[in-house]
Amino acid sequence: MIRLQNVSKLFKRHRVLDHVSMEVELGERIALIGSNGAGKTTLIRCLLGEYTHDGDVTIGGHSPRAERTSVLGKVGFVPQLPPPLKMPVGQLVNFAAAVCRSDPKRIHDIATRLGLDTHEILARPFNRLSGGMKQKLLIAIALGRDTRVLVMDEPAANLDPEARHIFFNLLAERLENTTMIISSHRLDEVASLVNRVIEMDMGQVVLDDRVAEETKLSAMFQCHLTLLRPDAAIARTLAGWQFADRRDGVEWHGLVSGPDRLRFLGTVTRYVGLLTRIELAEVAPSVTLQ
C-alpha cells in the first residue's frame, strides 16, 4: 500500500530525512514516534505530496507528488494543529467532499456520531470553533471519504472521553481496508491503537517492530474506584472522564474505552495516595454504566 525507497530530504543543507525505506501493507496501523525534529512531520508531508525529495514514495503504486489529486482523494489527514481557515463550516464540508468526489452527507453523519451537529454551525467560520469542535470536524472530513490511507497527528488530543470512544469505533470499522499512520512523540498515547511501531531519530528509522493486539479498538471497560477520602482535584479529573460519584465523593464508577486504558491509568496514578481500590472489567461495547 505505502512504499518508501531511499527517501531523503534536505533543508538548507540539513538532512531531515536520511535514506528512509519502508513498506506498509493494507490494514497495518503504524505508530510513528520520535522526538521533535526526528523527521516525522517531514515524512508525513512527503507522503502527502507536499515536498519534493530524493528517492521514491508511492501510495497504492502511485506518486502522491506527481499524481496528487487522484492519490489524495484516497488519503485522509488529521493534523495536530487545525489550519486557521476562515471558511464557513458548510462551505468547508462541501469543498472537502468535492475534492474527493464524496457525498457531503457522509461528513455530516460522522460529525454527528462524534457529537458535533454541523447543521447548527454551517455559517460559522472554522477558525471560530472550539478546539474540540475543530478536531471533530477534521476527523469527520478525513473519514468521510473512501480512504485507503489515514494519516493522523495526535488525532484524539482535543476530544472528550465519549468522543474518543466513538472515534476508536470509527477506526475499528475500517480495520480490514485501511492503512493507518498515527504520529506521536509518546508511544504510551497511541500504543493501544496500533499493531506496529516505527521510531525515527535524526531522520532515520531506528526501530521497526510489530506489537501484539491485546484489546480491540471497540472494547469498553467498566471501572470502579474507591478513595481514601473525598478530594476536589481527583473529583474534577474523574468528572472530566464522565465518571459518576456514587457515594459522597469516595466511590466513583465510569466507562473507559479499551484504547484509553493506559491514558486513564496514567491520569489517576497521579492521585495514587488517595486510591484504595481500582477495578477494571471488560464489558460489551453496548453496556451502559451500572
Short mmCIF file of C-alpha atoms in Angstrom, two decimals:
data_model
loop_
_atom_site.label_atom_id
_atom_site.label_comp_id
_atom_site.label_asym_id
_atom_site.label_seq_id
_atom_site.Cartn_x
_atom_site.Cartn_y
_atom_site.Cartn_z
CA MET A 1 0.00 0.00 0.00
CA ILE A 2 2.72 2.52 1.03
CA ARG A 3 6.30 2.21 -0.18
CA LEU A 4 9.26 4.47 0.56
CA GLN A 5 12.63 3.73 -1.02
CA ASN A 6 15.77 5.69 -0.08
CA VAL A 7 13.79 8.85 0.69
CA SER A 8 15.96 11.83 1.65
CA LYS A 9 15.09 15.47 2.23
CA LEU A 10 17.40 18.42 2.84
CA PHE A 11 16.56 21.87 4.15
CA LYS A 12 19.42 24.35 3.64
CA ARG A 13 21.99 21.52 3.59
CA HIS A 14 20.49 19.98 6.74
CA ARG A 15 19.43 16.38 6.10
CA VAL A 16 16.00 15.98 7.70
CA LEU A 17 15.30 12.57 6.14
CA ASP A 18 18.25 10.26 5.58
CA HIS A 19 17.62 7.41 3.11
CA VAL A 20 14.38 6.19 4.70
CA SER A 21 12.98 2.94 3.31
CA MET A 22 9.87 1.07 4.49
CA GLU A 23 6.82 -0.77 3.26
CA VAL A 24 3.40 -0.60 4.91
CA GLU A 25 0.68 -3.10 4.00
CA LEU A 26 -3.07 -2.60 3.84
CA GLY A 27 -4.63 -2.91 7.30
CA GLU A 28 -1.48 -2.08 9.27
CA ARG A 29 -1.76 0.55 12.00
CA ILE A 30 1.56 2.32 12.48
CA ALA A 31 2.67 4.38 15.46
CA LEU A 32 5.19 6.84 14.02
CA ILE A 33 7.07 8.07 17.07
CA GLY A 34 10.13 10.15 17.82
CA SER A 35 11.14 13.40 19.47
CA ASN A 36 10.66 16.81 17.89
CA GLY A 37 12.98 17.13 14.91
CA ALA A 38 13.20 13.38 14.35
CA GLY A 39 11.71 13.71 10.86
CA LYS A 40 8.12 12.54 11.46
CA THR A 41 6.40 15.65 10.10
CA THR A 42 8.67 15.84 7.05
CA LEU A 43 7.98 12.17 6.30
CA ILE A 44 4.23 12.78 6.53
CA ARG A 45 4.47 15.80 4.22
CA CYS A 46 6.34 13.69 1.69
CA LEU A 47 3.54 11.11 1.92
CA LEU A 48 1.01 13.88 1.28
CA GLY A 49 2.92 15.10 -1.74
CA GLU A 50 3.76 18.48 -0.23
CA TYR A 51 7.56 18.24 -0.57
CA THR A 52 9.97 17.35 -3.33
CA HIS A 53 12.54 14.78 -2.20
CA ASP A 54 15.12 12.28 -3.32
CA GLY A 55 14.04 8.65 -3.56
CA ASP A 56 10.59 7.23 -4.28
CA VAL A 57 7.28 7.46 -2.41
CA THR A 58 4.22 5.61 -3.68
CA ILE A 59 0.74 5.01 -2.28
CA GLY A 60 -1.07 2.19 -4.00
CA GLY A 61 1.59 2.28 -6.71
CA HIS A 62 1.06 5.98 -7.47
CA SER A 63 3.14 9.03 -6.62
CA PRO A 64 1.45 11.47 -4.20
CA ARG A 65 3.63 14.25 -5.66
CA ALA A 66 3.14 13.60 -9.38
CA GLU A 67 -0.48 12.36 -9.11
CA ARG A 68 -1.53 14.40 -6.12
CA THR A 69 -5.22 14.92 -6.88
CA SER A 70 -6.00 11.26 -7.55
CA VAL A 71 -3.85 9.94 -4.70
CA LEU A 72 -5.02 12.37 -2.02
CA GLY A 73 -8.63 11.58 -2.88
CA LYS A 74 -7.94 8.25 -1.14
CA VAL A 75 -5.95 9.68 1.78
CA GLY A 76 -7.45 11.15 4.96
CA PHE A 77 -5.32 13.52 7.03
CA VAL A 78 -5.96 14.78 10.56
CA PRO A 79 -3.36 17.42 11.56
CA GLN A 80 -2.35 18.07 15.14
CA LEU A 81 -2.86 21.82 14.75
CA PRO A 82 -6.06 22.86 12.94
CA PRO A 83 -5.45 25.20 10.00
CA PRO A 84 -6.51 28.87 10.54
CA LEU A 85 -9.31 28.69 7.99
CA LYS A 86 -11.92 31.45 7.91
CA MET A 87 -14.15 29.44 5.56
CA PRO A 88 -17.67 28.75 6.92
CA VAL A 89 -18.22 25.17 8.08
CA GLY A 90 -20.83 24.40 5.40
CA GLN A 91 -18.57 25.65 2.63
CA LEU A 92 -15.60 23.74 4.04
CA VAL A 93 -17.55 20.47 4.15
CA ASN A 94 -18.78 20.91 0.58
CA PHE A 95 -15.29 21.78 -0.65
CA ALA A 96 -13.68 18.79 1.11
CA ALA A 97 -16.33 16.44 -0.29
CA ALA A 98 -15.92 17.80 -3.82
CA VAL A 99 -12.14 17.32 -3.75
CA CYS A 100 -12.52 13.58 -3.20
CA ARG A 101 -15.83 13.23 -5.06
CA SER A 102 -17.65 12.17 -1.91
CA ASP A 103 -21.11 12.94 -0.56
CA PRO A 104 -21.08 15.81 1.99
CA LYS A 105 -23.73 13.89 3.95
CA ARG A 106 -21.11 11.31 4.91
CA ILE A 107 -19.05 14.03 6.59
CA HIS A 108 -22.09 15.45 8.37
CA ASP A 109 -23.12 11.96 9.56
CA ILE A 110 -19.68 11.16 11.02
CA ALA A 111 -19.55 14.57 12.73
CA THR A 112 -22.95 13.83 14.28
CA ARG A 113 -21.69 10.48 15.58
CA LEU A 114 -18.80 12.35 17.23
CA GLY A 115 -21.27 14.68 18.92
CA LEU A 116 -20.96 17.67 16.57
CA ASP A 117 -24.17 18.91 14.94
CA THR A 118 -22.73 20.61 11.86
CA HIS A 119 -26.14 21.83 10.74
CA GLU A 120 -26.19 24.25 13.67
CA ILE A 121 -22.84 25.80 12.70
CA LEU A 122 -22.93 25.81 8.89
CA ALA A 123 -22.41 29.58 8.70
CA ARG A 124 -19.80 29.78 11.47
CA PRO A 125 -16.18 30.31 10.33
CA PHE A 126 -13.99 27.28 11.04
CA ASN A 127 -11.47 29.37 12.99
CA ARG A 128 -14.23 30.44 15.40
CA LEU A 129 -14.94 26.91 16.55
CA SER A 130 -13.63 25.49 19.84
CA GLY A 131 -10.62 23.17 19.77
CA GLY A 132 -12.78 20.09 20.27
CA MET A 133 -15.25 21.12 17.56
CA LYS A 134 -12.41 21.72 15.08
CA GLN A 135 -10.94 18.30 15.83
CA LYS A 136 -14.28 16.53 15.38
CA LEU A 137 -14.87 18.26 12.06
CA LEU A 138 -11.37 17.46 10.77
CA ILE A 139 -11.83 13.81 11.75
CA ALA A 140 -15.22 13.74 10.01
CA ILE A 141 -13.68 15.22 6.85
CA ALA A 142 -10.85 12.65 6.92
CA LEU A 143 -13.18 9.70 7.47
CA GLY A 144 -15.99 10.94 5.24
CA ARG A 145 -14.34 9.69 2.06
CA ASP A 146 -13.29 6.32 0.61
CA THR A 147 -9.90 6.44 2.26
CA ARG A 148 -7.39 3.65 1.87
CA VAL A 149 -4.83 5.52 4.00
CA LEU A 150 -5.38 7.55 7.17
CA VAL A 151 -2.57 9.81 8.38
CA MET A 152 -3.23 11.28 11.83
CA ASP A 153 -1.16 13.50 14.10
CA GLU A 154 -2.32 13.19 17.74
CA PRO A 155 -5.89 12.78 16.40
CA ALA A 156 -7.78 12.40 19.68
CA ALA A 157 -5.91 15.01 21.70
CA ASN A 158 -8.80 17.51 21.92
CA LEU A 159 -11.66 15.02 22.21
CA ASP A 160 -13.70 14.32 25.34
CA PRO A 161 -13.77 10.67 26.54
CA GLU A 162 -17.11 9.86 24.89
CA ALA A 163 -15.99 11.31 21.54
CA ARG A 164 -12.67 9.43 21.85
CA HIS A 165 -14.54 6.13 22.22
CA ILE A 166 -16.70 6.90 19.19
CA PHE A 167 -13.55 7.83 17.27
CA PHE A 168 -11.97 4.48 18.16
CA ASN A 169 -15.14 2.73 16.96
CA LEU A 170 -14.94 4.61 13.67
CA LEU A 171 -11.36 3.41 13.25
CA ALA A 172 -12.40 -0.15 14.16
CA GLU A 173 -14.91 -0.12 11.29
CA ARG A 174 -12.01 0.39 8.85
CA LEU A 175 -9.50 -2.17 10.09
CA GLU A 176 -9.82 -4.50 7.12
CA ASN A 177 -9.42 -2.00 4.29
CA THR A 178 -7.46 0.98 5.62
CA THR A 179 -3.82 1.61 6.47
CA MET A 180 -3.31 3.99 9.39
CA ILE A 181 -0.29 6.06 10.36
CA ILE A 182 -0.59 7.78 13.74
CA SER A 183 2.17 10.23 14.57
CA SER A 184 3.05 10.98 18.17
CA HIS A 185 6.04 11.92 20.28
CA ARG A 186 4.85 9.50 23.01
CA LEU A 187 4.29 5.80 22.45
CA ASP A 188 2.05 5.41 25.51
CA GLU A 189 -0.52 7.77 23.93
CA VAL A 190 -1.04 5.56 20.88
CA ALA A 191 0.26 2.09 21.85
CA SER A 192 -3.18 0.55 22.18
CA LEU A 193 -4.27 1.81 18.76
CA VAL A 194 -1.53 0.21 16.67
CA ASN A 195 0.00 -3.10 15.64
CA ARG A 196 3.38 -1.79 14.50
CA VAL A 197 5.78 0.82 15.89
CA ILE A 198 8.23 2.82 13.79
CA GLU A 199 10.57 5.14 15.67
CA MET A 200 12.55 7.88 13.97
CA ASP A 201 15.62 9.77 15.13
CA MET A 202 17.85 12.17 13.22
CA GLY A 203 15.92 11.50 10.02
CA GLN A 204 16.37 7.72 10.12
CA VAL A 205 14.26 4.74 11.16
CA VAL A 206 15.86 3.38 14.33
CA LEU A 207 13.12 0.92 15.33
CA ASP A 208 10.55 -1.03 13.33
CA ASP A 209 8.68 -3.59 15.39
CA ARG A 210 5.30 -5.29 15.48
CA VAL A 211 3.28 -5.32 18.67
CA ALA A 212 0.63 -7.67 19.99
CA GLU A 213 -3.00 -6.59 19.73
CA GLU A 214 -4.43 -7.30 23.16
CA THR A 215 -7.53 -5.11 23.03
CA LYS A 216 -9.95 -4.32 20.25
CA LEU A 217 -10.46 -0.67 19.36
CA SER A 218 -14.15 -1.05 20.19
CA ALA A 219 -13.55 -2.59 23.66
CA MET A 220 -15.05 -0.99 26.76
CA PHE A 221 -14.06 -1.35 30.43
CA GLN A 222 -16.23 -0.65 33.44
CA CYS A 223 -14.16 0.99 36.16
CA HIS A 224 -14.84 1.30 39.90
CA LEU A 225 -12.63 3.46 42.11
CA THR A 226 -12.66 3.88 45.87
CA LEU A 227 -10.85 6.80 47.50
CA LEU A 228 -9.46 7.19 50.99
CA ARG A 229 -11.36 10.47 51.31
CA PRO A 230 -13.12 12.99 49.05
CA ASP A 231 -10.77 15.25 47.08
CA ALA A 232 -11.68 18.15 44.81
CA ALA A 233 -8.79 17.65 42.36
CA ILE A 234 -9.44 13.99 41.58
CA ALA A 235 -13.18 14.70 41.53
CA ARG A 236 -12.65 17.22 38.71
CA THR A 237 -10.45 14.73 36.87
CA LEU A 238 -12.98 11.90 37.15
CA ALA A 239 -15.84 14.19 36.17
CA GLY A 240 -13.84 15.06 33.06
CA TRP A 241 -13.82 11.35 32.25
CA GLN A 242 -17.59 11.37 32.79
CA PHE A 243 -17.42 9.22 35.93
CA ALA A 244 -20.31 9.29 38.38
CA ASP A 245 -19.96 9.94 42.11
CA ARG A 246 -21.74 7.02 43.79
CA ARG A 247 -21.01 7.69 47.46
CA ASP A 248 -20.08 11.09 48.90
CA GLY A 249 -17.04 11.59 46.73
CA VAL A 250 -15.25 8.37 47.71
CA GLU A 251 -16.76 5.87 45.25
CA TRP A 252 -16.69 6.58 41.52
CA HIS A 253 -17.94 4.49 38.62
CA GLY A 254 -17.38 5.03 34.91
CA LEU A 255 -16.66 3.55 31.49
CA VAL A 256 -13.26 3.69 29.78
CA SER A 257 -12.65 2.69 26.17
CA GLY A 258 -10.05 -0.02 25.60
CA PRO A 259 -7.56 2.17 23.74
CA ASP A 260 -7.82 4.76 26.53
CA ARG A 261 -6.90 2.38 29.37
CA LEU A 262 -3.24 3.39 29.56
CA ARG A 263 -4.08 7.07 29.31
CA PHE A 264 -6.71 6.78 32.06
CA LEU A 265 -4.49 4.78 34.41
CA GLY A 266 -1.67 7.25 33.84
CA THR A 267 -4.02 10.07 34.82
CA VAL A 268 -5.37 8.53 38.02
CA THR A 269 -1.97 7.33 39.26
CA ARG A 270 -1.17 10.98 39.94
CA TYR A 271 -3.52 10.51 42.89
CA VAL A 272 -2.20 7.12 43.97
CA GLY A 273 -2.05 8.21 47.60
CA LEU A 274 -5.84 8.61 47.58
CA LEU A 275 -6.69 5.33 45.85
CA THR A 276 -7.67 2.37 47.99
CA ARG A 277 -9.22 0.29 45.18
CA ILE A 278 -9.39 0.35 41.42
CA GLU A 279 -11.15 -2.30 39.33
CA LEU A 280 -11.33 -2.60 35.53
CA ALA A 281 -13.55 -5.21 33.89
CA GLU A 282 -14.17 -5.57 30.16
CA VAL A 283 -17.82 -5.30 29.18
CA ALA A 284 -19.74 -5.40 25.90
CA PRO A 285 -19.43 -2.14 23.93
CA SER A 286 -23.20 -1.62 24.22
CA VAL A 287 -23.19 -1.75 28.04
CA THR A 288 -24.16 1.42 29.90
CA LEU A 289 -22.89 2.47 33.29
CA GLN A 290 -24.38 0.42 36.13
#
